[in-house]
Tab-separated table of C-alpha atoms in Angstrom:
chain	number	residue	atom	x	y	z
A	99	MET	CA	100.115	24.154	-53.046
A	100	PHE	CA	101.677	28.037	-53.543
A	101	GLY	CA	99.561	28.959	-50.464
A	102	SER	CA	102.572	27.640	-48.461
A	103	ARG	CA	104.864	29.022	-50.020
A	104	ARG	CA	103.618	32.501	-49.395
A	105	PRO	CA	104.498	32.758	-45.480
A	106	LYS	CA	108.408	31.370	-46.283
A	107	ARG	CA	108.455	34.491	-48.738
A	108	LYS	CA	107.387	36.784	-46.237
A	109	LEU	CA	109.923	35.363	-43.458
A	110	LEU	CA	112.300	36.277	-46.401
A	111	ILE	CA	111.276	39.246	-47.562
A	112	ILE	CA	111.468	41.219	-44.216
A	113	PRO	CA	114.777	40.755	-43.377
A	114	LEU	CA	115.899	41.525	-47.170
A	115	LEU	CA	114.411	44.884	-46.611
A	116	ARG	CA	115.573	45.714	-43.368
A	117	PHE	CA	119.146	44.088	-43.972
A	118	SER	CA	119.810	45.149	-47.579
A	119	HIS	CA	121.487	48.791	-47.105
A	120	GLY	CA	124.445	47.093	-44.618
A	121	VAL	CA	127.532	46.316	-45.642
A	122	SER	CA	127.561	43.985	-42.644
A	123	PHE	CA	124.639	42.036	-43.930
A	124	GLU	CA	125.845	41.231	-47.866
A	125	ASP	CA	126.545	37.763	-47.164
A	126	GLN	CA	123.269	37.137	-45.694
A	127	VAL	CA	121.597	39.295	-47.957
A	128	LEU	CA	122.900	37.408	-51.154
A	129	VAL	CA	121.332	33.932	-49.570
A	130	ILE	CA	118.454	35.507	-48.480
A	131	ARG	CA	118.189	37.206	-52.174
A	132	GLU	CA	119.043	33.136	-53.487
A	133	LYS	CA	116.491	31.666	-51.360
A	134	LEU	CA	113.491	33.996	-52.852
A	135	ALA	CA	114.751	33.692	-56.396
A	136	GLU	CA	114.581	29.573	-56.026
A	137	LEU	CA	110.869	30.506	-54.242
A	138	TYR	CA	109.756	32.726	-57.132
A	139	GLU	CA	110.998	30.862	-59.794
A	140	SER	CA	108.862	27.152	-58.167
A	141	GLU	CA	105.849	29.523	-58.716
A	142	GLN	CA	107.056	30.259	-62.290
A	143	GLN	CA	107.471	33.959	-61.906
A	144	TRP	CA	110.017	34.149	-63.775
A	145	SER	CA	110.779	38.285	-63.671
A	146	ARG	CA	110.647	38.099	-60.096
A	147	ALA	CA	113.222	36.021	-59.697
A	148	ALA	CA	115.136	37.551	-62.286
A	149	GLN	CA	115.483	40.794	-59.930
A	150	MET	CA	116.169	38.901	-57.226
A	151	LEU	CA	119.726	37.664	-58.530
A	152	SER	CA	120.306	40.724	-60.428
A	153	GLY	CA	120.136	43.224	-57.076
A	154	MET	CA	123.023	40.740	-55.610
A	155	ASP	CA	125.910	42.753	-54.941
A	156	LEU	CA	128.918	40.660	-57.052
A	157	ASP	CA	131.216	43.215	-57.473
A	158	SER	CA	131.584	43.924	-53.819
A	159	THR	CA	134.770	44.881	-52.379
A	160	MET	CA	134.308	43.328	-49.021
A	161	ARG	CA	134.264	39.857	-49.913
A	162	VAL	CA	135.977	38.312	-53.162
A	163	ILE	CA	133.918	36.443	-55.989
A	164	ASP	CA	135.413	34.340	-58.782
A	165	ASP	CA	134.432	34.888	-61.907
A	166	THR	CA	132.945	31.886	-62.285
A	167	LEU	CA	130.127	32.506	-59.962
A	168	ARG	CA	129.661	35.736	-61.505
A	169	LEU	CA	129.039	34.195	-64.749
A	170	SER	CA	126.960	31.285	-63.585
A	171	LYS	CA	125.063	34.049	-61.798
A	172	CYS	CA	124.350	36.295	-64.855
A	173	ALA	CA	123.584	33.257	-66.830
A	174	GLN	CA	121.055	32.453	-64.598
A	175	THR	CA	119.365	35.936	-64.034
A	176	ALA	CA	119.193	35.601	-68.224
A	177	ARG	CA	117.711	32.567	-68.348
A	178	LEU	CA	114.832	33.607	-66.078
A	179	TYR	CA	114.380	36.639	-68.023
A	180	LEU	CA	114.078	34.295	-71.120
A	181	GLU	CA	111.484	32.025	-69.796
A	182	ASP	CA	108.834	35.235	-68.576
A	183	ASP	CA	109.876	36.487	-72.275
A	184	ASP	CA	110.695	39.976	-70.962
A	185	ALA	CA	113.856	41.632	-72.217
A	186	HIS	CA	115.077	38.551	-73.797
A	187	LYS	CA	116.871	40.040	-76.248
A	188	VAL	CA	119.299	42.132	-73.717
A	189	CYS	CA	120.074	39.206	-72.230
A	190	TYR	CA	120.912	37.090	-74.804
A	191	ALA	CA	123.289	39.395	-76.451
A	192	ARG	CA	125.195	40.151	-73.400
A	193	ILE	CA	125.664	36.795	-73.148
A	194	LEU	CA	126.689	36.149	-76.713
A	195	ASP	CA	128.983	39.081	-75.834
A	196	LEU	CA	130.482	37.580	-72.679
A	197	LYS	CA	130.926	34.437	-74.811
A	198	ARG	CA	133.072	36.479	-77.374
A	199	LYS	CA	130.626	35.964	-80.105
A	200	PHE	CA	130.982	39.562	-81.246
A	201	LEU	CA	128.948	39.021	-84.231
A	202	GLU	CA	126.103	37.370	-83.331
A	203	ALA	CA	126.182	40.029	-80.361
A	204	ALA	CA	126.668	42.849	-82.651
A	205	LEU	CA	123.464	41.495	-84.718
A	206	ARG	CA	121.350	42.097	-81.502
A	207	TYR	CA	122.610	44.728	-79.719
A	208	TYR	CA	121.968	46.242	-82.947
A	209	ASP	CA	118.265	44.996	-83.349
A	210	ILE	CA	117.904	46.443	-79.568
A	211	SER	CA	119.094	49.969	-81.006
A	212	GLN	CA	116.117	49.607	-83.388
A	213	ILE	CA	112.865	48.629	-81.430
A	214	GLU	CA	110.017	50.602	-81.499
A	215	LYS	CA	108.644	49.834	-78.601
A	216	ARG	CA	110.247	51.492	-75.545
A	217	GLN	CA	108.989	49.805	-73.370
A	218	ILE	CA	110.882	46.190	-72.159
A	219	GLY	CA	108.540	44.173	-69.424
A	220	ASP	CA	108.213	47.016	-66.371
A	221	GLU	CA	111.331	49.352	-67.674
A	222	LEU	CA	110.939	52.326	-69.650
A	223	ILE	CA	113.542	52.366	-72.880
A	224	ASP	CA	115.002	56.133	-73.251
A	225	GLU	CA	117.085	57.226	-75.943
A	226	GLU	CA	120.302	56.602	-74.095
A	227	ALA	CA	119.797	52.969	-73.553
A	228	LEU	CA	119.233	52.524	-77.258
A	229	GLU	CA	122.621	54.734	-77.955
A	230	GLN	CA	124.066	52.411	-75.748
A	231	ALA	CA	122.797	49.031	-77.721
A	232	LEU	CA	123.998	50.919	-80.809
A	233	SER	CA	127.365	51.212	-79.161
A	234	ALA	CA	127.860	48.095	-78.017
A	235	ALA	CA	127.020	47.408	-81.513
A	236	VAL	CA	129.896	49.147	-82.994
A	237	THR	CA	132.317	47.835	-80.630
A	238	CYS	CA	131.323	44.065	-80.782
A	239	THR	CA	131.796	44.624	-84.952
A	240	ILE	CA	134.318	46.015	-84.188
A	241	LEU	CA	136.109	43.620	-82.322
A	242	ALA	CA	134.361	40.334	-84.388
A	243	ALA	CA	136.588	42.011	-87.405
A	244	ALA	CA	139.866	42.240	-84.701
A	245	GLY	CA	139.204	38.056	-83.851
A	246	SER	CA	138.607	37.023	-87.361
A	247	CYS	CA	142.473	38.478	-88.376
A	248	ASN	CA	144.219	35.387	-86.248
């Protein structure tokens, strides 16, 4: 069953590698990344599917992408990382932050800033990333306090 998906993957990966750096091929690269993400997801390779989506340039100046689509792709990427249980704390904190649940996001960011294990999945975590998480926790705490004054 999985063997038939491997040739499809190769057919998508080759053009992705060739065209991912060209500005004129941005739309095609987006389509290829979405298709690869679908294939990886069907094979339950959650992190790879999430990596395909997170590699999409949704902030390009060459085209206009509405905020709903951008948020949808971010949520889909986070969901895929959650499926694999890699980097779930980071994704969940960002989702809470985007949903303006600042107090909950602050708690999650603080938890992240205190991790002792310096690796999440394949990614090594440096001190600067931990400091950024702590800074995000402080910012969310301030925003939560400001929002409760209404």
